[in-house]
XYZ file of C-alpha atoms in Angstrom:
757
model
C 85.769 -249.617 60.746
C 89.075 -247.967 61.526
C 89.745 -246.002 64.603
C 90.698 -242.357 64.018
C 94.461 -241.614 63.701
C 94.428 -239.456 66.812
C 96.965 -239.101 69.703
C 96.411 -237.997 73.180
C 98.652 -235.426 74.787
C 102.301 -236.416 75.359
C 104.372 -235.218 78.253
C 107.640 -233.428 77.949
C 109.813 -236.450 78.505
C 109.590 -240.259 78.044
C 108.749 -240.949 81.675
C 105.768 -238.630 81.642
C 104.589 -240.071 78.423
C 104.986 -243.764 79.084
C 105.633 -244.269 82.826
C 104.180 -246.737 85.263
C 101.156 -244.759 86.064
C 98.118 -244.394 83.749
C 98.434 -240.714 83.310
C 96.602 -238.395 81.075
C 98.929 -237.929 78.232
C 99.881 -241.344 77.021
C 99.782 -242.293 73.336
C 96.584 -243.637 71.872
C 96.821 -247.022 70.291
C 95.123 -247.634 66.942
C 93.962 -251.027 65.659
C 91.404 -252.164 63.153
C 88.280 -253.366 64.738
C 86.369 -256.567 63.480
C 83.505 -255.444 61.277
C 80.301 -254.638 63.150
C 77.077 -252.964 62.276
C 78.357 -249.558 62.701
C 76.545 -247.456 60.118
C 77.482 -244.091 61.371
C 81.346 -243.857 61.142
C 81.525 -240.313 62.395
C 79.597 -241.277 65.587
C 81.783 -244.310 66.046
C 84.919 -242.149 65.952
C 83.387 -239.819 68.424
C 82.677 -242.747 70.685
C 86.311 -243.968 70.440
C 87.421 -240.467 71.353
C 85.336 -240.742 74.554
C 86.654 -244.296 75.204
C 90.319 -243.239 74.856
C 89.878 -240.153 76.979
C 91.501 -240.532 80.358
C 89.351 -237.874 81.803
C 86.099 -239.618 81.063
C 85.126 -242.887 82.914
C 82.446 -244.282 80.606
C 81.779 -246.787 77.843
C 79.777 -245.264 75.058
C 79.347 -248.543 73.084
C 76.474 -251.045 73.059
C 77.016 -254.459 74.567
C 77.435 -255.996 71.054
C 80.142 -253.436 70.117
C 81.822 -253.792 73.562
C 82.184 -257.549 73.096
C 83.847 -256.890 69.716
C 86.174 -254.315 71.267
C 87.209 -256.670 74.014
C 87.986 -259.364 71.448
C 90.073 -256.902 69.429
C 92.029 -256.079 72.552
C 92.634 -259.710 73.458
C 93.739 -260.523 69.908
C 95.924 -257.515 69.423
C 99.725 -258.114 69.276
C 101.971 -255.203 69.901
C 105.747 -254.929 69.509
C 108.315 -252.341 70.387
C 111.316 -253.349 68.206
C 113.749 -251.208 70.327
C 112.118 -251.282 73.750
C 114.993 -249.986 75.799
C 113.879 -250.094 79.438
C 110.291 -250.828 78.476
C 108.696 -247.409 78.700
C 106.624 -247.651 75.585
C 105.336 -251.253 76.248
C 104.564 -250.063 79.739
C 102.643 -247.163 78.339
C 100.740 -249.508 76.105
C 99.858 -251.873 78.997
C 98.324 -249.034 81.086
C 96.510 -247.726 78.102
C 94.870 -251.128 77.445
C 94.151 -251.673 81.083
C 92.388 -248.288 81.091
C 90.294 -249.410 78.055
C 89.323 -252.726 79.695
C 88.286 -251.126 82.878
C 85.797 -248.914 80.977
C 84.644 -251.620 78.667
C 84.344 -254.345 81.274
C 84.411 -252.933 84.829
C 83.964 -256.300 86.495
C 86.254 -258.363 84.146
C 83.421 -260.778 83.239
C 83.745 -260.339 79.510
C 87.503 -260.191 79.673
C 87.571 -263.610 81.419
C 85.134 -265.046 78.904
C 87.153 -263.718 76.038
C 90.287 -265.515 77.374
C 88.427 -268.793 78.215
C 86.962 -268.826 74.728
C 90.424 -268.432 73.283
C 91.628 -271.258 75.453
C 88.642 -273.386 74.513
C 89.399 -273.064 70.887
C 92.903 -274.244 71.480
C 91.489 -277.315 73.357
C 89.198 -278.190 70.412
C 92.120 -277.940 68.025
C 94.118 -280.091 70.306
C 91.367 -282.830 70.430
C 91.345 -282.923 66.633
C 94.996 -283.825 66.288
C 95.666 -287.209 64.640
C 98.914 -288.116 66.381
C 98.043 -289.698 69.815
C 101.189 -288.486 71.717
C 100.970 -284.921 70.341
C 97.220 -284.834 70.859
C 97.471 -285.770 74.608
C 100.168 -283.321 75.309
C 98.235 -280.512 73.568
C 95.005 -281.351 75.426
C 96.973 -281.339 78.720
C 98.433 -278.045 77.884
C 95.084 -276.469 76.913
C 93.365 -277.741 80.039
C 96.149 -276.341 82.179
C 95.702 -272.994 80.389
C 91.911 -272.974 81.157
C 92.525 -273.904 84.761
C 95.215 -271.134 85.013
C 92.722 -268.504 83.763
C 89.908 -269.578 86.063
C 92.242 -269.708 89.093
C 93.742 -266.334 88.289
C 90.401 -264.566 88.132
C 89.254 -266.455 91.310
C 92.302 -265.454 93.267
C 91.992 -261.806 92.224
C 88.326 -260.999 92.465
C 89.046 -257.548 93.888
C 92.408 -256.789 92.227
C 90.831 -256.447 88.715
C 93.814 -254.780 87.157
C 95.998 -257.656 88.071
C 94.186 -260.124 85.737
C 93.912 -257.364 83.074
C 97.696 -256.753 83.158
C 98.614 -260.499 83.473
C 96.771 -261.669 80.302
C 97.567 -258.493 78.343
C 101.296 -259.313 79.039
C 100.826 -262.879 78.071
C 98.814 -262.319 74.820
C 99.456 -258.840 73.604
C 102.717 -257.129 74.446
C 106.129 -257.936 73.125
C 109.473 -256.074 73.239
C 112.906 -256.394 71.568
C 116.243 -254.768 72.322
C 119.764 -255.658 71.338
C 121.008 -254.945 74.836
C 120.343 -257.729 77.374
C 120.428 -255.287 80.298
C 117.622 -253.258 78.730
C 115.528 -256.396 78.405
C 116.180 -257.381 82.062
C 115.002 -253.848 83.160
C 111.899 -254.193 81.020
C 110.980 -257.493 82.642
C 111.667 -256.009 86.107
C 109.455 -253.019 85.223
C 106.618 -255.372 84.305
C 107.117 -257.528 87.400
C 106.813 -254.440 89.621
C 103.664 -253.307 87.669
C 102.036 -256.741 88.497
C 103.213 -256.699 92.077
C 101.635 -253.351 92.657
C 98.246 -254.615 91.696
C 98.189 -257.388 94.463
C 96.820 -256.862 97.845
C 99.060 -257.799 100.762
C 97.703 -260.236 103.393
C 100.165 -261.145 106.214
C 98.000 -264.103 107.207
C 98.545 -265.912 103.848
C 101.610 -267.565 102.426
C 104.179 -265.279 100.900
C 101.974 -262.406 102.197
C 99.455 -263.280 99.353
C 101.952 -262.173 96.685
C 101.828 -264.571 93.705
C 104.903 -265.598 91.872
C 105.508 -263.652 88.831
C 105.151 -265.053 85.341
C 108.211 -265.771 83.230
C 108.663 -263.040 80.573
C 111.479 -264.569 78.675
C 109.407 -264.923 75.505
C 107.756 -261.594 75.908
C 110.903 -259.459 76.169
C 113.729 -260.715 74.048
C 117.398 -259.667 73.685
C 117.916 -259.825 69.906
C 119.045 -257.933 66.891
C 115.831 -256.577 65.215
C 117.524 -255.675 61.996
C 118.905 -259.038 61.030
C 116.532 -261.784 59.947
C 117.036 -265.516 59.370
C 117.797 -267.049 56.033
C 115.059 -269.692 55.552
C 114.638 -271.954 52.571
C 111.862 -270.673 50.177
C 110.368 -274.143 49.496
C 109.208 -276.386 52.295
C 110.233 -280.089 52.328
C 108.269 -283.114 53.495
C 110.249 -283.171 56.765
C 108.680 -279.856 57.635
C 105.932 -281.794 59.498
C 108.642 -282.831 61.929
C 109.825 -279.165 62.146
C 106.345 -277.904 62.788
C 105.824 -280.629 65.575
C 109.001 -279.458 67.263
C 108.106 -275.883 67.082
C 104.537 -276.501 68.402
C 105.970 -278.562 71.283
C 108.471 -275.638 72.026
C 105.718 -273.095 72.000
C 103.603 -275.150 74.394
C 106.545 -275.630 76.780
C 107.302 -271.940 76.745
C 103.661 -271.104 77.296
C 103.534 -273.438 80.277
C 106.643 -271.774 81.716
C 104.861 -268.413 81.589
C 102.326 -269.455 84.248
C 104.211 -272.221 86.119
C 104.722 -271.204 89.771
C 106.867 -273.892 91.338
C 110.602 -273.730 90.761
C 111.008 -277.441 90.362
C 108.359 -277.449 87.688
C 109.984 -274.610 85.864
C 113.312 -276.359 86.029
C 111.854 -279.503 84.442
C 110.162 -277.530 81.698
C 113.451 -275.705 80.893
C 115.206 -279.002 80.559
C 112.494 -280.220 78.141
C 112.760 -276.946 76.246
C 116.500 -277.516 75.693
C 116.045 -281.056 74.615
C 113.311 -279.940 72.248
C 115.611 -277.308 70.723
C 118.160 -280.064 70.018
C 115.491 -282.041 68.262
C 114.492 -278.978 66.321
C 117.898 -278.495 64.895
C 117.953 -282.090 63.504
C 114.530 -281.551 61.992
C 115.503 -278.213 60.411
C 118.599 -279.764 58.794
C 116.542 -282.703 57.438
C 114.123 -280.084 56.012
C 116.622 -278.167 54.009
C 117.657 -275.403 56.347
C 121.378 -274.408 56.052
C 123.570 -275.194 59.070
C 123.896 -271.566 60.107
C 120.193 -270.956 60.243
C 119.326 -274.314 61.967
C 122.113 -273.631 64.555
C 120.836 -270.089 65.267
C 117.249 -271.222 65.711
C 118.062 -274.196 67.868
C 120.667 -272.335 69.842
C 118.422 -269.490 70.879
C 117.977 -269.868 74.577
C 115.144 -267.530 75.919
C 116.399 -268.113 79.485
C 119.921 -266.863 78.835
C 120.265 -263.645 80.829
C 123.746 -262.671 79.335
C 123.745 -263.147 75.601
C 121.740 -261.278 72.921
C 120.692 -263.131 69.840
C 122.420 -261.946 66.550
C 119.025 -262.241 64.753
C 115.369 -261.830 65.241
C 112.625 -264.154 64.137
C 109.052 -263.831 65.364
C 108.169 -267.478 64.711
C 111.252 -268.680 66.581
C 111.027 -266.293 69.474
C 107.338 -265.438 69.889
C 105.814 -268.584 68.329
C 103.828 -266.882 65.432
C 104.593 -265.445 62.007
C 101.410 -263.642 60.992
C 102.846 -260.239 61.877
C 102.146 -257.750 64.569
C 98.993 -255.646 64.735
C 100.848 -252.655 66.023
C 104.592 -251.712 65.944
C 105.574 -248.790 68.177
C 108.724 -247.198 69.420
C 111.400 -244.561 69.582
C 114.073 -246.375 67.664
C 117.744 -245.382 67.989
C 119.091 -242.713 65.703
C 122.281 -240.746 65.078
C 124.163 -243.878 64.245
C 125.446 -244.809 60.791
C 125.688 -248.529 60.378
C 129.185 -249.442 59.157
C 131.616 -252.240 57.885
C 130.552 -255.864 58.191
C 127.415 -255.136 60.140
C 126.287 -252.809 57.279
C 126.651 -255.700 54.806
C 124.505 -257.943 56.955
C 121.794 -255.403 57.481
C 121.667 -254.474 53.765
C 121.383 -258.182 52.998
C 118.375 -258.285 55.336
C 116.733 -255.068 54.736
C 118.290 -253.296 51.683
C 119.858 -249.869 51.448
C 118.587 -246.653 53.122
C 119.734 -243.079 53.092
C 123.028 -242.395 54.827
C 122.880 -245.899 56.298
C 121.211 -244.203 59.311
C 119.900 -246.716 61.735
C 116.306 -245.288 62.203
C 115.622 -245.814 58.499
C 116.382 -249.450 58.958
C 113.871 -249.730 61.748
C 111.205 -248.320 59.400
C 112.199 -250.990 56.868
C 112.204 -253.719 59.623
C 108.604 -252.576 60.559
C 107.474 -253.513 57.018
C 108.448 -257.049 57.783
C 107.107 -256.979 61.357
C 103.701 -255.639 60.515
C 100.829 -257.877 59.447
C 98.600 -257.369 56.375
C 96.556 -254.614 57.980
C 98.590 -253.327 60.778
C 99.786 -249.974 62.162
C 103.316 -248.684 62.930
C 104.076 -245.428 64.823
C 107.600 -244.286 65.526
C 109.150 -241.260 66.997
C 112.066 -240.496 64.761
C 114.291 -237.548 63.824
C 112.674 -234.720 61.610
C 115.596 -235.143 59.184
C 113.579 -237.589 57.236
C 111.500 -234.751 56.140
C 114.261 -232.851 54.285
C 117.361 -235.047 54.035
C 118.509 -234.501 50.450
C 119.610 -238.121 50.120
C 116.123 -239.339 51.297
C 114.165 -237.856 48.410
C 113.436 -241.114 46.771
C 112.953 -242.837 50.090
C 110.199 -240.392 50.979
C 108.388 -241.265 47.724
C 108.828 -244.952 48.540
C 107.321 -244.453 51.941
C 104.097 -243.101 50.306
C 104.075 -246.078 47.991
C 104.466 -249.056 50.347
C 102.798 -247.510 53.388
C 99.535 -245.769 53.872
C 100.781 -242.781 55.923
C 97.714 -241.843 58.169
C 99.346 -238.866 59.864
C 102.660 -237.085 60.448
C 103.058 -234.905 63.459
C 106.022 -232.511 62.904
C 107.585 -231.503 66.326
C 110.447 -229.624 64.678
C 109.615 -226.440 66.648
C 109.996 -227.912 70.205
C 111.749 -230.672 72.194
C 109.577 -233.804 72.338
C 111.860 -235.181 74.985
C 113.389 -233.173 77.835
C 117.134 -232.404 77.219
C 116.940 -233.786 73.628
C 119.387 -232.525 71.035
C 117.457 -233.907 68.126
C 114.010 -232.544 66.923
C 111.459 -235.268 66.167
C 108.394 -236.221 64.219
C 105.657 -238.871 65.012
C 104.779 -241.054 62.011
C 101.615 -243.127 61.969
C 101.703 -245.742 59.155
C 99.212 -248.434 58.033
C 100.695 -251.363 56.198
C 98.049 -251.219 53.469
C 99.697 -248.755 51.080
C 99.860 -246.805 48.975
C 99.010 -243.331 50.475
C 96.348 -241.312 48.647
C 96.329 -238.517 51.253
C 97.673 -237.937 54.673
C 96.810 -235.979 57.720
C 98.937 -233.384 59.624
C 98.596 -230.469 61.934
C 100.085 -227.099 61.360
C 103.024 -226.488 63.714
C 103.610 -222.718 63.260
C 104.019 -221.084 66.626
C 103.586 -224.372 68.458
C 105.928 -224.829 71.481
C 104.783 -228.172 72.922
C 103.151 -231.382 71.862
C 100.011 -230.714 73.885
C 99.431 -227.633 71.685
C 100.070 -229.413 68.428
C 97.747 -232.342 69.208
C 94.877 -229.933 69.813
C 95.330 -228.241 66.500
C 92.707 -229.188 63.916
C 93.627 -232.131 61.624
C 94.378 -231.080 58.033
C 94.757 -233.276 55.018
C 97.095 -233.087 52.001
C 96.913 -235.194 48.882
C 99.996 -237.303 48.036
C 100.482 -235.612 44.712
C 100.665 -232.204 46.393
C 103.007 -233.454 49.164
C 105.350 -234.720 46.513
C 105.644 -231.205 45.111
C 107.229 -230.419 48.496
C 109.390 -233.529 48.409
C 112.547 -231.621 49.053
C 111.075 -230.728 52.432
C 107.854 -232.225 53.646
C 108.011 -230.024 56.680
C 107.158 -226.976 54.500
C 103.877 -228.583 53.553
C 102.992 -228.882 57.246
C 103.624 -225.302 58.299
C 103.144 -223.088 55.252
C 100.001 -220.955 55.246
C 97.484 -222.170 52.743
C 97.882 -219.347 50.262
C 101.654 -219.683 50.398
C 101.516 -223.496 49.888
C 99.065 -223.009 46.951
C 101.375 -220.521 45.350
C 104.461 -222.747 45.674
C 102.383 -225.603 44.097
C 101.318 -223.270 41.202
C 104.909 -222.045 40.568
C 106.095 -225.654 40.435
C 103.412 -226.924 38.194
C 103.843 -224.057 35.757
C 107.505 -224.637 35.038
C 110.290 -227.172 34.336
C 113.535 -227.785 36.131
C 116.395 -225.323 35.548
C 118.692 -228.258 34.793
C 116.571 -229.148 31.822
C 118.072 -226.125 30.187
C 121.485 -226.124 32.038
C 122.721 -229.646 32.800
C 126.149 -228.550 33.894
C 125.685 -227.466 37.594
C 128.263 -227.922 40.266
C 129.644 -226.771 43.660
C 133.003 -225.162 43.625
C 136.353 -227.098 44.175
C 137.392 -228.499 47.532
C 141.011 -227.738 47.938
C 141.725 -229.650 51.167
C 140.411 -233.002 52.385
C 142.234 -235.497 54.556
C 140.060 -238.300 53.079
C 141.848 -237.658 49.702
C 145.174 -238.351 51.257
C 146.394 -234.954 52.081
C 148.617 -234.519 55.141
C 147.720 -232.275 58.057
C 150.469 -229.743 57.136
C 148.928 -229.277 53.668
C 145.485 -228.759 55.207
C 146.424 -226.556 58.104
C 148.608 -224.224 56.038
C 146.283 -224.142 53.068
C 149.318 -224.547 50.821
C 147.406 -223.914 47.597
C 146.200 -220.516 48.650
C 148.112 -217.246 48.699
C 147.472 -213.768 49.953
C 149.698 -212.136 47.288
C 150.387 -213.068 43.648
C 153.843 -214.739 43.902
C 153.714 -216.170 40.356
C 151.662 -216.022 37.155
C 150.150 -219.487 37.644
C 148.080 -218.221 40.640
C 144.365 -217.563 39.876
C 141.900 -215.145 41.641
C 140.013 -216.969 44.428
C 136.476 -215.729 45.142
C 134.789 -215.525 48.440
C 131.051 -215.976 48.917
C 130.602 -212.247 49.643
C 132.160 -211.409 46.300
C 128.820 -212.523 44.754
C 126.080 -209.823 44.951
C 122.811 -209.485 43.171
C 123.807 -209.035 39.505
C 127.450 -208.483 40.290
C 130.736 -210.546 40.674
C 133.502 -208.399 42.219
C 136.687 -210.238 43.171
C 138.137 -209.397 46.569
C 141.738 -208.881 45.217
C 143.076 -210.441 48.405
C 143.426 -214.216 47.678
C 144.676 -216.457 44.917
C 144.903 -220.200 44.429
C 147.338 -222.433 42.611
C 144.957 -224.626 40.539
C 147.268 -227.611 40.122
C 147.765 -231.320 40.783
C 147.337 -232.029 44.435
C 144.021 -230.237 45.058
C 141.818 -232.611 46.912
C 138.518 -232.408 44.874
C 139.095 -230.257 41.716
C 136.347 -229.507 39.264
C 136.614 -229.273 35.402
C 138.410 -226.100 34.454
C 135.466 -225.042 32.400
C 133.550 -224.343 35.704
C 136.056 -221.476 36.344
C 136.733 -220.106 32.864
C 133.635 -220.342 30.714
C 130.513 -218.074 30.784
C 128.521 -219.079 33.791
C 126.135 -218.202 36.554
C 127.560 -217.904 40.077
C 125.130 -218.211 43.072
C 126.078 -217.585 46.605
C 125.292 -220.542 48.931
C 124.265 -218.390 51.874
C 120.904 -216.834 51.089
C 120.362 -214.097 53.616
C 118.211 -212.115 53.037
C 117.763 -213.222 49.416
C 119.215 -215.223 46.593
C 122.413 -213.648 45.237
C 123.061 -214.601 41.642
C 125.413 -213.036 38.894
C 126.783 -213.725 35.486
C 130.575 -213.765 34.722
C 132.854 -214.956 31.893
C 136.145 -214.159 33.730
C 138.528 -216.766 35.002
C 137.710 -216.932 38.713
C 137.908 -219.927 41.148
C 135.785 -220.766 44.041
C 134.928 -223.449 46.714
C 131.450 -224.744 47.583
C 130.355 -221.500 49.098
C 129.419 -220.565 45.482
C 127.419 -222.724 43.140
C 128.244 -222.730 39.396
C 125.847 -223.102 36.519
C 127.616 -223.355 33.118
C 125.956 -221.711 30.111
C 124.167 -223.634 27.377
C 122.755 -222.748 23.947
C 119.218 -223.247 25.141
C 118.713 -220.034 27.193
C 120.860 -217.015 27.973
C 122.366 -216.965 31.534
C 121.348 -213.335 31.857
C 117.682 -214.434 31.789
C 118.326 -216.805 34.707
C 120.207 -214.095 36.688
C 117.029 -211.975 36.352
C 114.844 -214.769 37.498
C 116.979 -215.874 40.426
C 117.463 -212.281 41.782
C 113.627 -211.606 41.630
C 111.427 -211.447 44.598
C 109.527 -214.545 43.343
C 112.620 -216.645 43.380
C 113.551 -215.740 46.953
C 109.976 -216.286 48.018
C 109.978 -219.735 46.384
C 113.382 -220.575 47.882
C 112.503 -219.594 51.405
C 109.237 -221.598 51.320
C 110.567 -224.657 49.497
C 114.178 -225.356 49.949
C 115.396 -227.813 52.754
C 118.084 -225.521 54.164
C 116.305 -222.202 53.544
C 115.309 -221.815 57.120
C 118.582 -222.793 58.728
C 119.018 -220.119 61.424
C 121.211 -217.157 60.565
C 122.866 -219.025 57.677
C 120.099 -220.267 55.306
C 121.456 -222.049 52.332
C 120.562 -222.841 48.748
C 121.755 -226.288 47.647
C 123.005 -227.572 44.235
C 119.772 -229.661 44.090
C 117.697 -226.585 44.735
C 119.330 -224.884 41.734
C 118.898 -227.972 39.508
C 115.206 -228.273 40.340
C 114.446 -224.537 40.322
C 111.325 -224.023 38.189
C 111.827 -221.955 35.023
C 108.880 -221.151 32.719
C 109.401 -221.352 28.923
C 110.638 -217.985 27.706
C 110.331 -216.946 24.025
C 112.850 -214.859 22.270
C 111.297 -211.408 22.738
C 110.937 -211.925 26.484
C 114.447 -213.196 26.557
C 115.728 -210.117 24.766
C 113.810 -207.815 27.112
C 115.129 -209.390 30.263
C 118.709 -209.323 28.829
C 118.355 -205.686 28.056
C 117.227 -204.892 31.580
C 120.045 -207.002 33.145
C 122.609 -205.185 31.040
C 121.332 -201.803 32.206
C 121.547 -202.981 35.787
C 125.249 -204.119 35.183
C 126.098 -200.699 33.744
C 124.416 -198.783 36.515
C 126.004 -200.980 39.273
C 129.478 -200.182 37.938
C 128.727 -196.483 38.629
C 127.172 -197.450 41.993
C 123.904 -195.932 40.690
C 120.442 -196.989 41.976
C 118.889 -199.946 40.188
C 115.703 -200.367 42.200
C 113.406 -199.270 39.438
C 114.804 -201.800 36.925
C 114.755 -204.582 39.526
C 111.067 -203.797 40.238
C 110.450 -204.041 36.489
C 112.020 -207.493 36.443
C 109.813 -208.507 39.371
C 106.695 -207.399 37.408
C 107.892 -209.427 34.262
C 108.517 -212.456 36.357
C 105.038 -212.222 38.046
C 103.538 -212.264 34.578
C 105.814 -215.095 33.386
C 104.418 -217.310 36.139
C 100.923 -216.152 35.436
C 100.413 -214.648 39.029
C 97.191 -212.922 39.800
C 97.322 -209.607 41.800
C 96.306 -211.470 45.000
C 99.158 -213.935 44.483
C 101.717 -211.120 44.035
C 100.470 -209.818 47.416
C 101.360 -213.191 48.999
C 104.934 -212.629 47.891
C 105.131 -208.854 48.558
C 102.529 -207.447 50.892
C 103.683 -203.938 50.182
C 102.923 -204.323 46.507
C 99.465 -202.684 46.848
C 101.194 -199.496 47.840
C 103.036 -199.460 44.549
C 100.321 -200.561 42.228
C 96.498 -201.249 42.225
C 94.863 -204.343 41.064
C 93.492 -202.545 38.004
C 96.882 -201.205 37.025
C 98.492 -204.631 37.361
C 95.929 -206.363 35.337
C 96.376 -203.763 32.608
C 100.189 -204.627 32.272
C 100.689 -206.555 29.108
C 104.211 -207.444 27.868
C 102.766 -208.984 24.647
C 103.075 -212.590 25.924
C 100.440 -215.298 26.203
C 100.839 -217.861 29.051
C 100.587 -221.520 28.171
C 99.990 -224.167 30.774
C 102.605 -226.838 31.363
C 101.373 -230.438 30.895
C 101.390 -232.376 34.208
C 103.985 -234.767 32.989
C 106.461 -231.943 32.505
C 106.409 -230.247 35.905
C 109.589 -229.360 37.945
C 111.014 -232.814 38.301
C 111.181 -233.187 34.479
C 114.836 -233.885 33.501
C 114.433 -234.628 29.854
C 116.378 -232.885 27.126
C 115.978 -229.116 26.939
C 113.255 -227.869 24.659
C 114.147 -226.317 21.363
C 113.621 -222.551 20.908
C 110.433 -221.677 19.272
C 109.707 -219.066 16.549
C 107.139 -216.385 16.850
C 103.578 -217.699 16.893
C 104.513 -221.314 17.588
C 103.121 -223.324 20.523
C 105.644 -224.287 23.178
C 106.249 -227.841 24.348
C 106.305 -227.274 28.047
C 104.097 -224.193 28.390
C 105.172 -220.623 29.332
C 104.856 -217.438 27.254
C 104.168 -217.026 23.563
C 104.159 -213.892 21.486
C 100.705 -212.599 20.588
């Protein structure tokens, strides 16, 4: 039975969240429990909530269930792949100590769980066929059992010491590319252990025990680069396995060896064994580079960081971690030779941004049924270049929950807004949980909001910006879904869509003089080759009016020109800034512009005047502001080229097309005389509502004042002589197939829309 995907309150900064003290507010750890006779899953989840609540000091589980939980804790392996100074692993340690203190107040079952694990190792050792290996394994297992017994005997009253000690040994691991960070993490854990010991001046060393060696618990290594291992194993791999087993036993002994001279001897043995391992690896078919890297990795080197990470080499197991947690680095684009190496190891990701690579590395680090939870930038929700990446996440992960912290700082002084992802490695995702973040100003508020659920198919409708799915009101979200499902993409009709030209760009070889002086632009027409240059503000609703103040010399030398057709043929111009609405207009004049204006070239599939009417409607602006990634960008909301390409248009038959064209022509005529066009624009809004088959209540979602203009009875009576036809699911907004052919009166339409009665 799975634990609920729930989190406990987080503090304002990393220290408060994951500091040394077991504070209310640390992150809940999720793991899958061994199967038990737990018939009532709801009750079990409620019991887990009690167990994970820092404010309640009780164990709601039966003795049988408690034993299973303690076993689950002792077997759980948790990794922070970018641990920094160890804040998150320390938070995990205190969380697990708190759980054990409730499950087993006297440490009796905790001790038995550890002895049972060690006894199994002893039985395995006794069954080994090789005499020398068997004797060494038996000696190691017996030492392990003695160490466990002695540790509990020496700390009868300092119960948290043995909890922490063996959790550190068995459960918690950390990686960081910076050696100094790893050293700080180890120091942090040393201090945490020391703080649990009781000082006694009458005993040697004031009763303070020597600290365990954490070199194989916190490792300085490059998480993103793996090892190139042979796919097929050779006969000599028996020798490799023997060397690796011996290495793991030596490193395990070093963890709990107290005397310096004994540690020194074990380190010498460890070095000799690594040299033997290299020979065995080469005999087994490993290439020289990999064999050298594996054998050269020295866990006791306090200066150098390994250029790779391999769990089997460094931690002694390759079954994957049960939990991967962290706040990986971000704001860095991997470049040059390092990029090639990371791509070779993990593949390509959007923008080559480093936090995406940590998500990819987590796929390799997790076991078959594991959990990963990362705090990462919210840009993953709406990055235009991450559209396919978001779809892939839902395919190979089972995304349990996304907590969108866009509206507040998760860390004090942060410049980046974050989200918290909770993944399970058993994908794909059928539905995921979230909490509505509207009006939320801190994490403690968000986590106490009710948990909501969204189906994957509905989330993908918001694939341009997942964040919208997490904060839209239910009626708004439902209407956006309806609009998308009832239409096909604009670029199905109009494939030629582009930004305007970019006149100046140093990356295209232009010198600074050319850029600074804008040598292709003029404030007066000095010769006939100069062309009118549009500004964004020249585009209004239904109108294009050149400023008469600027010209451009459209010639060789412009940094990023566009095809001349984009500035001369009949086309639709859309202002990039959408405040307070979309601004779209038709023109057939020769006018030039930059990316502040988006261009849609005409086609023979549908008249551009129809699209002008649709884009200038209330419905279009409503859809844009509740769907587009940059539509809520402060004082300068934007509509992107991709937004235009994917804008959902219904199928429109000829009579409807002609009606809209007629209204648009009247609007153009009136605007030239500066006359009022509000009545005609309202009529277009009505036609558009009917085109998308909106009910009266759905219209009120778009325009709350609509009921003052028209009653439901009046709206329902309006009939433009069209019959709505549903769009098949396979042909919704993301459809990019060839544009449908125009239909004659009375014929069914291929994608849905309106048909003449």
